mmCIF file of C-alpha atoms in Angstrom:
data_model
loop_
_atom_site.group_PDB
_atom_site.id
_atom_site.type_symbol
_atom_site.label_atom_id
_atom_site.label_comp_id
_atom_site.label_asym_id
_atom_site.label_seq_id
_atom_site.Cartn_x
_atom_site.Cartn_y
_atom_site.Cartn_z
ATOM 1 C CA UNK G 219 103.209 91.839 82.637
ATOM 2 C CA UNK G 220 99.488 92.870 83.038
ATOM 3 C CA UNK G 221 96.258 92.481 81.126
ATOM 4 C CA UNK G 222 94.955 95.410 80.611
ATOM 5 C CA UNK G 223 91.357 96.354 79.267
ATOM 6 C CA UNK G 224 90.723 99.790 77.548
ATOM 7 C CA UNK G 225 87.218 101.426 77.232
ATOM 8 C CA UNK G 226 86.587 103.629 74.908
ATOM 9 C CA UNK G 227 83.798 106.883 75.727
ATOM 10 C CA UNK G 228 80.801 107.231 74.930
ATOM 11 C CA UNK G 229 79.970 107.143 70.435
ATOM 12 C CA UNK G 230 83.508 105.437 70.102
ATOM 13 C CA UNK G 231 85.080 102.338 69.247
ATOM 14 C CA UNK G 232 88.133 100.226 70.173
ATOM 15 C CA UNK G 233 90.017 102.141 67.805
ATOM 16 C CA UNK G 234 89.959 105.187 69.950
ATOM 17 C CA UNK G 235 92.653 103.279 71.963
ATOM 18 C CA UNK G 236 94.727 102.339 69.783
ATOM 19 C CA UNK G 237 97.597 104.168 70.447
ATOM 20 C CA UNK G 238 97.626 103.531 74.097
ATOM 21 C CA UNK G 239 97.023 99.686 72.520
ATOM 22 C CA UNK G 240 99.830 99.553 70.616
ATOM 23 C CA UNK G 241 102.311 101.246 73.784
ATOM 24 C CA UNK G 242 101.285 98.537 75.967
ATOM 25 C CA UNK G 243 101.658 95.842 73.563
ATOM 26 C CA UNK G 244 104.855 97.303 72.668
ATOM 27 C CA UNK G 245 105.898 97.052 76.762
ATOM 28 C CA UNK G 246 105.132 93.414 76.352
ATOM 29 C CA UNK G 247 101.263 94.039 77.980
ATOM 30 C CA UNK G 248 98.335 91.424 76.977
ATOM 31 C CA UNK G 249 95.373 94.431 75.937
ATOM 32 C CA UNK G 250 91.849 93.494 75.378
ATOM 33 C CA UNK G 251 90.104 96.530 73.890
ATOM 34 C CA UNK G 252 86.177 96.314 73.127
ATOM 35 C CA UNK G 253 84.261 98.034 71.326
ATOM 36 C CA UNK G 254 81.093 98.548 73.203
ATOM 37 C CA UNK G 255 77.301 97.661 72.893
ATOM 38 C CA UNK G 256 75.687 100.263 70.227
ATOM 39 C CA UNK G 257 78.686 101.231 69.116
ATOM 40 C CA UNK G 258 80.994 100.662 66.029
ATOM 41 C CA UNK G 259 77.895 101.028 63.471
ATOM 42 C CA UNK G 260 75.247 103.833 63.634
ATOM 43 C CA UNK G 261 74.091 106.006 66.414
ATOM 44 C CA UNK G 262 70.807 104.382 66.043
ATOM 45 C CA UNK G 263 72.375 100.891 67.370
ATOM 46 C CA UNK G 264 72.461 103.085 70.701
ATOM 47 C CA UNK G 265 69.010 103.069 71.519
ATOM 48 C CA UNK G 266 67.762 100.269 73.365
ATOM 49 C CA UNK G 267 71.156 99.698 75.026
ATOM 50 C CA UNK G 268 72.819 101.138 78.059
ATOM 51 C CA UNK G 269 74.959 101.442 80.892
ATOM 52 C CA UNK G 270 74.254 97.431 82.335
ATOM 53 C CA UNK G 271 75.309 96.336 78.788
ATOM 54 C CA UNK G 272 78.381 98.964 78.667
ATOM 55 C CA UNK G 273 79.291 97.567 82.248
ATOM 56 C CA UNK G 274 78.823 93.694 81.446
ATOM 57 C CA UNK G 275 81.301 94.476 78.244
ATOM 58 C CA UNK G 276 84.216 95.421 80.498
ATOM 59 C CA UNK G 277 86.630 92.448 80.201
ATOM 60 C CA UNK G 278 87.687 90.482 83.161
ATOM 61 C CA UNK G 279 90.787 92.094 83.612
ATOM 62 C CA UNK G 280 93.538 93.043 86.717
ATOM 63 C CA UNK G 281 93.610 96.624 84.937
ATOM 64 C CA UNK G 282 90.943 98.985 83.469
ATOM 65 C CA UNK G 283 91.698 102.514 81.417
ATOM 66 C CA UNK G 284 89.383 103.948 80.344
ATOM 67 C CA UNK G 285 88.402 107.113 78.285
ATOM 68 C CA UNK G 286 85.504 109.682 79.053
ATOM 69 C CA UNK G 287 82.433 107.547 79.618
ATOM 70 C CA UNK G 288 84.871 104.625 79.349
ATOM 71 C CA UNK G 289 87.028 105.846 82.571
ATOM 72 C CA UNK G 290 83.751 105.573 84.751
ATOM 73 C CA UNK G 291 83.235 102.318 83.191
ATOM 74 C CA UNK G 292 86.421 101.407 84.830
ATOM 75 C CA UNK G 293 85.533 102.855 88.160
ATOM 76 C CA UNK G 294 82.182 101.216 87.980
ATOM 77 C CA UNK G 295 83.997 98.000 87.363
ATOM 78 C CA UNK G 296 86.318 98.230 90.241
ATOM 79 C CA UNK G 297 83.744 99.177 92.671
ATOM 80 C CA UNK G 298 81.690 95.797 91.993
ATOM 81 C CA UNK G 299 85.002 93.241 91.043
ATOM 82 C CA UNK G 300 86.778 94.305 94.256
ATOM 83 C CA UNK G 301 90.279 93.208 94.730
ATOM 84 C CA UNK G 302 90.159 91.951 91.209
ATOM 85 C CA UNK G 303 91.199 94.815 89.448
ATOM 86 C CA UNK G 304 94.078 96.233 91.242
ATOM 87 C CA UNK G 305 94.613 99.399 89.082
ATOM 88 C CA UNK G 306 91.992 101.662 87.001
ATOM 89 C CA UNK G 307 93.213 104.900 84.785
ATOM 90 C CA UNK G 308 90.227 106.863 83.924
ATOM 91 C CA UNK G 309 90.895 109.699 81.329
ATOM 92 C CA UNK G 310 88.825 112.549 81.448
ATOM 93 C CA UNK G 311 85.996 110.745 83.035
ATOM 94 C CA UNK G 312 82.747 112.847 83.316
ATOM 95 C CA UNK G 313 82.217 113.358 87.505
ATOM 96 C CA UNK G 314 78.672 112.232 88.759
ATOM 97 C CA UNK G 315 76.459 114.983 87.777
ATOM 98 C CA UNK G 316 72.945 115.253 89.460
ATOM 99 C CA UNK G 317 72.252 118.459 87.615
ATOM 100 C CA UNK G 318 73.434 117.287 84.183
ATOM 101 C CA UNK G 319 70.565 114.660 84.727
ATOM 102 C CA UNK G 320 67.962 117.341 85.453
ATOM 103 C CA UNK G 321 68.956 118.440 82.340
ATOM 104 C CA UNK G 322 68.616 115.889 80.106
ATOM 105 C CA UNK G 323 65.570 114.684 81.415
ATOM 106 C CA UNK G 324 64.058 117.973 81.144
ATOM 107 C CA UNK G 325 65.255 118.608 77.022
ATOM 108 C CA UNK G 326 63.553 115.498 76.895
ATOM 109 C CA UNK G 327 60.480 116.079 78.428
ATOM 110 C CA UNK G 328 60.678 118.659 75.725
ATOM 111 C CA UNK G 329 60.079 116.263 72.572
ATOM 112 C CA UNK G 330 64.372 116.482 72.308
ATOM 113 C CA UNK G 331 65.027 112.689 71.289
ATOM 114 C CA UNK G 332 68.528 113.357 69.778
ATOM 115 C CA UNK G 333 71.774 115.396 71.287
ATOM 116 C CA UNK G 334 74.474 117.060 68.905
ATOM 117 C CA UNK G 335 78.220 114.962 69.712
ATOM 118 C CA UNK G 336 81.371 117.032 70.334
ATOM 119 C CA UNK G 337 83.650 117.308 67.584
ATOM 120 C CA UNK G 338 85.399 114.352 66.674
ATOM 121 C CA UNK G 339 89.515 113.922 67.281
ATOM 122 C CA UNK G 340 91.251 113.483 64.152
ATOM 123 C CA UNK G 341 91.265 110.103 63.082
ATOM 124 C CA UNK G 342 88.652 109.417 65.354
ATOM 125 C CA UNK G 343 85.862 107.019 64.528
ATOM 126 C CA UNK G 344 82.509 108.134 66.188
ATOM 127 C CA UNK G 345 79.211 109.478 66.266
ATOM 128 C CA UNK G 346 78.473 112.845 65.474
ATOM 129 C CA UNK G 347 74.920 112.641 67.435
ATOM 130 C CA UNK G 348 73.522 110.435 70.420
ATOM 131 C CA UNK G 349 70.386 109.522 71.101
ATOM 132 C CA UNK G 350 69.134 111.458 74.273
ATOM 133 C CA UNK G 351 68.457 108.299 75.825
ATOM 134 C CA UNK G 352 72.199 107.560 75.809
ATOM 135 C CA UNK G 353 73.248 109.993 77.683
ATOM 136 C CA UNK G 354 71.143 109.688 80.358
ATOM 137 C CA UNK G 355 72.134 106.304 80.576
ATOM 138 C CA UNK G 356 75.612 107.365 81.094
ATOM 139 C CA UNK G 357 74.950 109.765 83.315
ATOM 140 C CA UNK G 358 72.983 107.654 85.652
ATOM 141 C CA UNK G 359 75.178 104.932 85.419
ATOM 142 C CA UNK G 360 77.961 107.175 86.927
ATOM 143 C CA UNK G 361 75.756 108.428 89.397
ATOM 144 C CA UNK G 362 75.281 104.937 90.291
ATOM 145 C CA UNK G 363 79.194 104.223 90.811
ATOM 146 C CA UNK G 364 79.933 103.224 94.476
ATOM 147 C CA UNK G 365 83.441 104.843 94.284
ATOM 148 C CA UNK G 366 83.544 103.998 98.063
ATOM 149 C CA UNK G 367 83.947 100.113 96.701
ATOM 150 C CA UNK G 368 86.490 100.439 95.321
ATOM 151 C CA UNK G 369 89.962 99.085 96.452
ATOM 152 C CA UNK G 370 92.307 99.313 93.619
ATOM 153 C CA UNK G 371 94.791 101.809 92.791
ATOM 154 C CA UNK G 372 93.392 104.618 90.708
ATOM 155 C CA UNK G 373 94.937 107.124 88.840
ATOM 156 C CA UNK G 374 92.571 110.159 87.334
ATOM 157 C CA UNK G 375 94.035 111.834 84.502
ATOM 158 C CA UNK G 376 92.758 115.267 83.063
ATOM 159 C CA UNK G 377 93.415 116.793 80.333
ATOM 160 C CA UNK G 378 94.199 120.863 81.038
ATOM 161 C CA UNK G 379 92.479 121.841 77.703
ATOM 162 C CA UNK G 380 89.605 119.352 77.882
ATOM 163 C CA UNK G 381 86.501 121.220 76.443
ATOM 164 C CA UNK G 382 84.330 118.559 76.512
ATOM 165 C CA UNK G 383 84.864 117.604 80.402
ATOM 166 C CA UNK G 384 85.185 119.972 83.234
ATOM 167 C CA UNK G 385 88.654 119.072 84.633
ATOM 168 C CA UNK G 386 87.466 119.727 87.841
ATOM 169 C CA UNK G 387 85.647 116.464 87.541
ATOM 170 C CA UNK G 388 88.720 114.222 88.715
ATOM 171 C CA UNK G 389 89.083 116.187 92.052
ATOM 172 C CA UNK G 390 85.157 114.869 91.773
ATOM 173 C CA UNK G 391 86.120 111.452 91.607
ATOM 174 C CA UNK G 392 88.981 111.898 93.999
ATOM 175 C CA UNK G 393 86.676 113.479 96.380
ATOM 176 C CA UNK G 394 84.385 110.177 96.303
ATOM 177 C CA UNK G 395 87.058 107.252 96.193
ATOM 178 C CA UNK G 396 88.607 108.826 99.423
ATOM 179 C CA UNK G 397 85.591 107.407 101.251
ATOM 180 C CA UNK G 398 86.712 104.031 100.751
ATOM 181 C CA UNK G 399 90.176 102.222 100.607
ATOM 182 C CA UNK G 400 91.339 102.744 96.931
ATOM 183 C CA UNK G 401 94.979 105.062 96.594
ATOM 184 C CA UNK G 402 94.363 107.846 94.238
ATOM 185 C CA UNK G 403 96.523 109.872 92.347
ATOM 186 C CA UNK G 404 95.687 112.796 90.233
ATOM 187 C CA UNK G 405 98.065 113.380 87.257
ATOM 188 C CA UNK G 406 97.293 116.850 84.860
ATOM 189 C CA UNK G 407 98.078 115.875 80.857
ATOM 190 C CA UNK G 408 98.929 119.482 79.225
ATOM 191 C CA UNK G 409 97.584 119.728 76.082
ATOM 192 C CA UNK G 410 95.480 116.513 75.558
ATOM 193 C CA UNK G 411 92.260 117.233 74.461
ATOM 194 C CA UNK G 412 88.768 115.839 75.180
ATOM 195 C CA UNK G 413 90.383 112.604 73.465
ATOM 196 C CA UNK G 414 93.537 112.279 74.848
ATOM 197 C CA UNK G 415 94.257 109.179 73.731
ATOM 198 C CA UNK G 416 94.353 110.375 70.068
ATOM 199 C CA UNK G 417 95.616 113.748 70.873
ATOM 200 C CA UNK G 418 98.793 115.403 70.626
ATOM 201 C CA UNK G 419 99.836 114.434 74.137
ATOM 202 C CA UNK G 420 99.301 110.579 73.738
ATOM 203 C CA UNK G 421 102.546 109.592 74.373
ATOM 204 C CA UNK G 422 102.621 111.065 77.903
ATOM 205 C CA UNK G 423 99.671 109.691 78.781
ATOM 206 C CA UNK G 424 101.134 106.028 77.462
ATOM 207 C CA UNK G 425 103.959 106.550 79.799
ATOM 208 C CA UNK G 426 101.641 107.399 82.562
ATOM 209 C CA UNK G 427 100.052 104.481 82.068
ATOM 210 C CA UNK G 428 103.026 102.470 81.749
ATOM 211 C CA UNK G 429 104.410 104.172 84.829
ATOM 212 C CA UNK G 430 101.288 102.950 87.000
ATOM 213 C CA UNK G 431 101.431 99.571 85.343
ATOM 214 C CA UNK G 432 105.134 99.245 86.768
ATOM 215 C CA UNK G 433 104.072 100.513 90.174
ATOM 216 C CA UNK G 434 104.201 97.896 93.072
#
């Protein structure tokens, strides 16, 4: 059995995974889920805080999932903790975006100091708004990810309906961690949503994950 660390994305909270929680628990799986830095309280609590604290939050664990901003999170920890972690699942994780930079930077060069959320899933717990800040901290920090680094297995998941996430952005990510040693498999959830571990496909994705847990 595995210990297995689950990141939630970016204006979310451990309870965001609590449905893949309970599936591993239920598979006899030791789960550490964290709510990270900024988060869990007001979207205020985000400013000041970023992608080093976000990073330095990921538990010490031999597997990472991760959700949206959380699934880079994953990668990000891979690519420094080496042979470590020997399997990441990210979940609609946002690809490195130079462009989506240029564009933050620029609304705020603009006075912008605030940035409209996505809806939230239901049941979700979240923020409805980020500080500007925030995101560019997120984007940066997967920007920074040395996907080359990494050497564990990694499985991208997308969600086909994901409106918050292109899903071309794990063919991204699968582009990148070919450079190094890492095995990669790309697995398409129908019908997940932006927050597919909430959504109405979260049951395939907990078997997904329990599939790659069980994998040699």
């Amino acid at each position: 059995m595995a210990r297995v660390g689950l990141i939630h994305g970016l204006g979310g909270t451990a309870a965001t995974m609590a449905p893949l929680a309970a599936a591993l628990r239920d598979a006899g799986h030791e789960c550490v889920a964290v709510t990270l830095p900024g988060h869990g309280t007001s979207a205020e609590a985000l400013e000041g805080v970023g992608w080093a604290d976000w990073l330095a939050a990921v538990p010490e664990v031999e597997a990472v999932v991760g959700q949206s901003m959380g699934g880079a999170l994953a990668l990000a920890a891979a690519a420094v903790r080496g042979s470590a972690v020997r399997l990441v699942v990210a979940v609609n994780a946002p690809a490195p975006d130079p462009d989506a930079l240029d564009g933050l930077e620029w609304r705020q060069s603009r006075g912008h100091d605030w940035v409209d959320g996505p809806p939230l899933a239901d049941g979700e717990e979240g923020y409805a708004r980020f500080p500007i800040t925030a995101l560019i901290e997120m984007v940066q920090g997967g920007l920074a990810v040395d996907a080359a680094a990494v050497t564990a297995r990694v499985v991208l998941v997308n969600s086909d309906d994901d409106d918050v996430v292109d899903p071309a952005s794990a063919g991204v990510w699968a582009d990148a961690l070919a450079a190094g040693p890492a095995t990669v498999e790309q697995v398409v959830l129908t019908g997940g949503g932006h927050v597919a571990t909430m959504g109405p496909a979260a049951t395939r994705l907990a078997d997904i994950l329990l599939t790659a847990l069980a994998s040699p």
